[in-house]
Amino acid sequence: MIIVLKTNATPEQINHICEKVKELGLTPQVSRGVERTIIGVIGEEDTIRVKPLEAFPGVENVVPILRPYKLASKDFKPEPTVFEMGNGVKVGGKKIVVMAGPCSVESRDMLLRIAKTVKKAGADFLRGGAFKPRTSPYSFQGLGEEGLKYLREVADEVGLLVVTEVMDPRNVDLVAQYSDMLQIGARNMQNFDLLKECGMCKKPVLLKRGLSATIKELILSAEYILSKGNFKVILGERGIRTFETATRNTIDINAIPVVKDETHLPILLDPSHGTGKWDYVAPIAKAAVAAGADALMIEVHDNPEDAKSDGEQSLKPERFALLMKELRAVAHAVGRDI
Amino acid sequence: MIIVLKTNATPEQINHICEKVKELGLTPQVSRGVERTIIGVIGEEDTIRVKPLEAFPGVENVVPILRPYKLASKDFKPEPTVFEMGNGVKVGGKKIVVMAGPCSVESRDMLLRIAKTVKKAGADFLRGGAFKPRTSPYSFQGLGEEGLKYLREVADEVGLLVVTEVMDPRNVDLVAQYSDMLQIGARNMQNFDLLKECGMCKKPVLLKRGLSATIKELILSAEYILSKGNFKVILGERGIRTFETATRNTIDINAIPVVKDETHLPILLDPSHGTGKWDYVAPIAKAAVAAGADALMIEVHDNPEDAKSDGEQSLKPERFALLMKELRAVAHAVGRDI
Amino acid sequence: MIIVLKTNATPEQINHICEKVKELGLTPQVSRGVERTIIGVIGEEDTIRVKPLEAFPGVENVVPILRPYKLASKDFKPEPTVFEMGNGVKVGGKKIVVMAGPCSVESRDMLLRIAKTVKKAGADFLRGGAFKPRTSPYSFQGLGEEGLKYLREVADEVGLLVVTEVMDPRNVDLVAQYSDMLQIGARNMQNFDLLKECGMCKKPVLLKRGLSATIKELILSAEYILSKGNFKVILGERGIRTFETATRNTIDINAIPVVKDETHLPILLDPSHGTGKWDYVAPIAKAAVAAGADALMIEVHDNPEDAKSDGEQSLKPERFALLMKELRAVAHAVGRDI
Amino acid sequence: MIIVLKTNATPEQINHICEKVKELGLTPQVSRGVERTIIGVIGEEDTIRVKPLEAFPGVENVVPILRPYKLASKDFKPEPTVFEMGNGVKVGGKKIVVMAGPCSVESRDMLLRIAKTVKKAGADFLRGGAFKPRTSPYSFQGLGEEGLKYLREVADEVGLLVVTEVMDPRNVDLVAQYSDMLQIGARNMQNFDLLKECGMCKKPVLLKRGLSATIKELILSAEYILSKGNFKVILGERGIRTFETATRNTIDINAIPVVKDETHLPILLDPSHGTGKWDYVAPIAKAAVAAGADALMIEVHDNPEDAKSDGEQSLKPERFALLMKELRAVAHAVGRDI
């Protein structure tokens, strides 16, 4: 940690800060420049983070040097995390994992029809929301436990894994009972009680980036889960909120190399939410594979006109099957499978 | 609702859309322009919101006309909402309400010392976090129920009301037991299960705007609370996330007139979180009063150097007392009291 | 254009608006809904754009229906624009065009060394700044005309085309004299006098998106050039400004399908400025090709440590040559060449 | 400047960096922490800014310590800048300066009518655009020199000063001939050739913040003007671009205390562009005065319905006169006049 002092900081103020640093068992190193004096702090940076150093007289600003996350960082674990799911599917390996299905579970029938087509096209997971986070209280909120049951039954019948969202810490056990992977949605990325509950659960977790969360904050939220003992975490980029209105969100494709540079965790990209338009899903899915994504989440609906949510960004089954073929070519071009 | 068609939309596509609109009990009005055809939809707009119209062939985009919120809107209740708290304090009235205190409750002693000074300076509420949402799992997470007890005891001793944050839907009853107003923090603005629990509770709610939430989304989150029967809601602007890094957040001062234009709910501004620097708190607090804010939330700490959180943005008690005098002058200039 | 009225708009206000619409030779269509009345305007939308309709009493807001650009839109010219450069290079065709070279022209020697390597690796254009837009007046501002001369000489010697930035409308002729394509940088995307001068020049123009420009505004700036008679325009995505700080800018990869959907113009992506870190350039360049970009601009320097600008985001020649091979595989996977 | 090294930086890499630092006449100070080594650089920081240190092997990132601007900073000139205009008006003094008038100069008559009313209400400057930066090439582009003449004649007749925008470096002398203060608009904040021309001109300059410019970049653009010898600069906050769509832009009210903290230059706020709606202008203008703004720029039109631009955000003269009275009360409350 570097403490930058004001130009007019007095020797008393500098001494005062050094004393505080020493009280914490750390070593201050004062370095006087031509225009500024700075104090380097040697030792466990976390100790001093609890102190609001910027409140000290004479301090202009404070620059942390170390990454604030530990367990998620490549310093802690240099090799990429790969974890196996029940039926031979590996997350984080050479083969890119595909999660597909409707935005919401609407009925057992529609789910079964769609599940069959995505399985046939090569998907690994069935996605579908039973608990839906909706901006308006008047929008469809999901089928709840009934939806979870349909997901489990249909996935078992067809031979897919289940990933579905959990929103309420009280429901973590319930959702875990019916699914293979828990999804924490963008709006709950900093719902810390939910993160802790998912950390204590043994199920793998897909943690989606918040609409205005930095990549660093996304990793810190993953750190909540890891620090509770659950290391099976996959990070999800699904678009951030910017001034651009031509698409629903702005996909931050840069997040793929950044996450791979900073952490050992696998990364998923969701082109459906990231664009909000079904005809942009294919080019962005290909971009994700080319950039190194480990997984994709894609909305598929066989009757988008009647979808209870997100119909405008869902692919029809035949378009999804075609996309899977196109993705295969791109995956091979970058040394991956799908 | 206006449905804008593509230039090459066919008569069959137009018919198909009109049929769907009629199925919902609504009336389509086709209007053929020089370059485009559009379809106006007459009737209850909510009915059609469940249909993803943009997924229909021939549709370019869909423009909603009505506001998506009802109970929170001025159309529903034109006169401003004013509600009385226990001890004669009115939220939303001529007198601007001030909530002050430390970021976190750290001990009973510090809380009592600070409470006495903010009471003397004219504050109405004692603020202080017992449950703290922290970006990192390694930061101080608050004293929990012990902190709530201190808040209640100290506030009662000094003669203040208590406002404090609740993060977990499981804790709503617990927090309600010790406090006069529940705070939903920025990170939980779209924690819909928490919103519903607070809506079912009878306590007034301070709902803070999320870092990247539009004002419309803030009002929709309030609508969750109102739709459960709790109309005692105050909205809180505390800065949004932008590209600017000179301040912790960017205060959206425009939110004050927008909220007053769109809703009947009172609005609070938090200059401490909105700027992140104690020496910017005074000018921004004055700006808020001048712009028409109904309440202010200000962090006060008598030893910011040792604060467990947010020391750099806390005012010392004497500076807070001075600010209250300055705010009084501004309040009188715009026909308010404080 | 749709005019949405306030709930309490009076018949007089509605009449008044309809009269104004008729005065402009257009036809108003009043449509009364359950809660709102709206007025559709039939005719040339541009006529009415000069009127600030939102200032009329009774008007809540105004929704334009047509795209504000004409010449750049696919409605005007459905087939993609392809234009030929001097030496057989086609912009917008099946073969993806690559522009590579140093950020700034620093000397004739360095330029020649780098030009030889990028030519050998397969680049089509030599890029390099002679006039540099720098945030600080104390940063290196470029070699000016001397730099232009070096670019022309070196490109001719090696067999490349020249693309270089023009910042000042007074320099358009000068820059055009030495280069094959004029670049308008992000900071000048709305320098309308510069756009007009480039429109009157016959040289092809690379127009880069401003840091906070919407895609619609980018296309409108292109429209300035097209409306002066110059149709050889390529749009450039080089990252937008968001809250994310892990990368220099946030590449908006969505811009590729959006531009292809809205316009007939080719689109370039600049992964060097878009990420700001040389080790993120390769994954993002591959993503751009997979998503359908028609051109890439990549910074190459053989001694990044001594680069006068942007060394941290420049590839070394051997890394660039390797990247070209990797890009070829991805291009083939999506039916393109490079 | 602080150079933070990677955890695996080798002694050779560290030596290499230290050698480069010494070559520039500076002193490196190596400081080995528990997890990281950092190198402090003592001496003129500007010398080393030209080196792209992040391109050096072993470097993780580089943290500048000094402010990048000099002449504009309070370190250079601690007391606030106050400059006198022709007719006794002082910019930056106790009295807040008000610039008012139509968005565009449309005719001599309308300008005279409006000028009389704003003079009577207490404005100091007549504002009005003769050269208009318009997003679309099909929008009204201003009357050019004819508009400048009207501005001068009308201002002289009524007793006001003239502030008007210059967009093209070729027109600086022309605009200077007719006006008392040159305005550089938001879109041209980083039009560096224009900044330099305005710096060489002797007229005071109003420099408006770009839509996505940080405050630091705004000050660096001012530094371009100051470094050419023109110290009569006033900075203008007019709203930044964020995700919020309820207002045209998001006023960054925080910019007022930040600019006062960082520089000696006066600061203006433009509530008309900053909100985009005439009924939000009054609360935001009051907020600006309360927060410490030195000047306001407000659009006034006596027939907003027929304004050629920005009618929806213009105050009518009687509303403006009322606002001036309200602002006077707020100004007195914070120890200023208007």
Coordinates of C-alpha atoms in Angstrom, one line a residue, chain A residues 6 16 20 46 49-57 60 68-71 132-141 167-171 187-188 190-194 196-197 211-214 216-217 220-221 223-224 227 241 276-279 303-313, chain B residues 6 16 20 46 49-57 60 68-71 132-141 167-171 187-188 190-194 196-197 211-214 216-217 220-221 223-224 227 241 276-279 303-313:
Chain A
K6 CA -0.4 16.3 0.4
H16 CA 1.5 10.3 13.2
K20 CA -0.4 4.1 13.2
D46 CA -5.2 -6.6 4.7
R49 CA -7.4 -2.0 4.9
V50 CA -9.6 -1.6 7.9
K51 CA -8.2 1.8 8.6
P52 CA -9.6 4.6 6.5
L53 CA -6.2 6.1 5.8
E54 CA -7.7 8.8 3.6
A55 CA -9.2 10.4 6.7
F56 CA -5.8 11.1 8.2
P57 CA -4.6 14.7 8.1
E60 CA -4.0 13.0 -0.3
P68 CA -8.0 -7.7 -2.8
Y69 CA -8.9 -11.3 -3.6
K70 CA -6.8 -14.3 -2.6
L71 CA -8.4 -17.7 -3.2
K132 CA -37.5 -15.0 -12.0
P133 CA -36.1 -11.7 -10.9
R134 CA -38.4 -9.2 -12.7
T135 CA -38.0 -5.4 -12.6
S136 CA -41.8 -4.9 -12.3
P137 CA -43.9 -6.6 -9.6
Y138 CA -46.6 -7.1 -12.3
S139 CA -44.4 -9.3 -14.5
F140 CA -44.5 -13.1 -14.5
Q141 CA -42.5 -14.2 -11.5
M167 CA -32.6 -15.5 -5.6
D168 CA -33.4 -16.0 -2.0
P169 CA -31.0 -17.4 0.6
R170 CA -34.0 -19.3 2.1
N171 CA -34.3 -21.3 -1.1
R187 CA -29.0 -8.4 -9.7
N188 CA -27.8 -10.6 -6.8
Q190 CA -23.7 -8.5 -4.3
N191 CA -26.4 -10.2 -2.3
F192 CA -23.8 -11.2 0.2
D193 CA -26.1 -13.4 2.3
L194 CA -27.0 -15.4 -0.8
K196 CA -22.5 -17.1 1.7
E197 CA -25.4 -19.7 1.5
L211 CA -24.9 -4.8 -14.6
S212 CA -22.5 -2.2 -13.2
A213 CA -20.0 -4.5 -11.4
T214 CA -16.4 -4.2 -12.3
K216 CA -12.7 -7.0 -9.7
E217 CA -16.0 -6.9 -7.8
L220 CA -14.6 -10.5 -5.0
S221 CA -18.1 -11.9 -5.0
E223 CA -14.3 -14.9 -3.2
Y224 CA -17.3 -14.9 -0.8
S227 CA -14.0 -18.5 1.2
R241 CA -24.9 -1.3 -18.5
G276 CA -31.2 -8.7 -26.2
K277 CA -31.8 -9.5 -29.8
W278 CA -31.9 -13.0 -31.2
D279 CA -30.2 -12.1 -34.5
N303 CA -42.4 -20.2 -29.9
P304 CA -40.8 -17.0 -29.0
E305 CA -44.0 -15.1 -29.8
D306 CA -45.6 -16.7 -26.8
A307 CA -42.7 -16.7 -24.4
K308 CA -43.6 -15.3 -21.0
S309 CA -40.2 -13.5 -20.9
D310 CA -37.3 -12.6 -23.2
G311 CA -38.9 -13.9 -26.4
E312 CA -37.2 -11.3 -28.5
Q313 CA -33.7 -12.7 -27.6
Chain B
K6 CA -40.1 -3.0 -40.6
H16 CA -51.0 -11.8 -37.6
K20 CA -52.7 -11.5 -31.5
D46 CA -50.1 -4.4 -19.0
R49 CA -46.5 -6.6 -21.8
V50 CA -46.3 -10.3 -21.3
K51 CA -46.0 -10.8 -25.0
P52 CA -42.5 -10.4 -26.4
L53 CA -43.8 -8.4 -29.4
E54 CA -40.3 -7.8 -30.7
A55 CA -40.1 -11.5 -31.5
F56 CA -42.9 -11.3 -34.0
P57 CA -41.9 -11.4 -37.7
E60 CA -38.8 -3.5 -35.8
P68 CA -44.8 0.8 -15.9
Y69 CA -45.5 1.8 -12.3
K70 CA -49.0 2.6 -11.0
L71 CA -49.1 3.0 -7.2
K132 CA -22.9 -4.2 6.5
P133 CA -22.8 -5.1 2.8
R134 CA -19.0 -5.3 2.0
T135 CA -17.5 -5.9 -1.4
S136 CA -14.8 -8.1 0.2
P137 CA -15.5 -11.1 2.5
Y138 CA -12.5 -10.0 4.5
S139 CA -13.9 -6.6 5.5
F140 CA -15.7 -5.9 8.8
Q141 CA -19.3 -7.2 8.4
M167 CA -29.8 -7.2 3.8
D168 CA -31.4 -10.6 4.3
P169 CA -35.1 -11.3 4.0
R170 CA -34.7 -13.6 7.0
N171 CA -33.8 -10.6 9.1
R187 CA -26.8 -3.3 -3.7
N188 CA -30.2 -4.8 -2.7
Q190 CA -33.4 -5.4 -6.9
N191 CA -33.3 -8.1 -4.3
F192 CA -37.0 -8.7 -4.9
D193 CA -37.5 -11.2 -2.1
L194 CA -36.2 -8.5 0.4
K196 CA -41.5 -8.2 -0.8
E197 CA -40.7 -8.9 2.9
L211 CA -25.4 2.0 -8.5
S212 CA -26.5 1.5 -12.0
A213 CA -30.3 1.6 -11.6
T214 CA -32.3 4.1 -13.6
K216 CA -37.6 4.2 -13.4
E217 CA -36.2 1.0 -12.0
L220 CA -40.4 0.0 -9.9
S221 CA -38.6 -1.4 -6.9
E223 CA -43.7 -0.4 -6.5
Y224 CA -42.8 -3.9 -5.1
S227 CA -47.9 -3.3 -4.0
R241 CA -21.6 4.6 -11.1
G276 CA -16.9 9.6 -0.8
K277 CA -14.9 12.6 0.5
W278 CA -15.8 14.4 3.7
D279 CA -14.9 17.9 2.3
N303 CA -12.7 9.7 15.2
P304 CA -12.7 9.0 11.4
E305 CA -9.1 7.7 11.6
D306 CA -10.3 4.7 13.5
A307 CA -13.6 4.2 11.8
K308 CA -14.1 0.6 10.7
S309 CA -15.6 1.7 7.4
D310 CA -16.0 4.9 5.4
G311 CA -13.8 7.1 7.7
E312 CA -12.8 9.2 4.7
Q313 CA -16.3 10.4 4.0

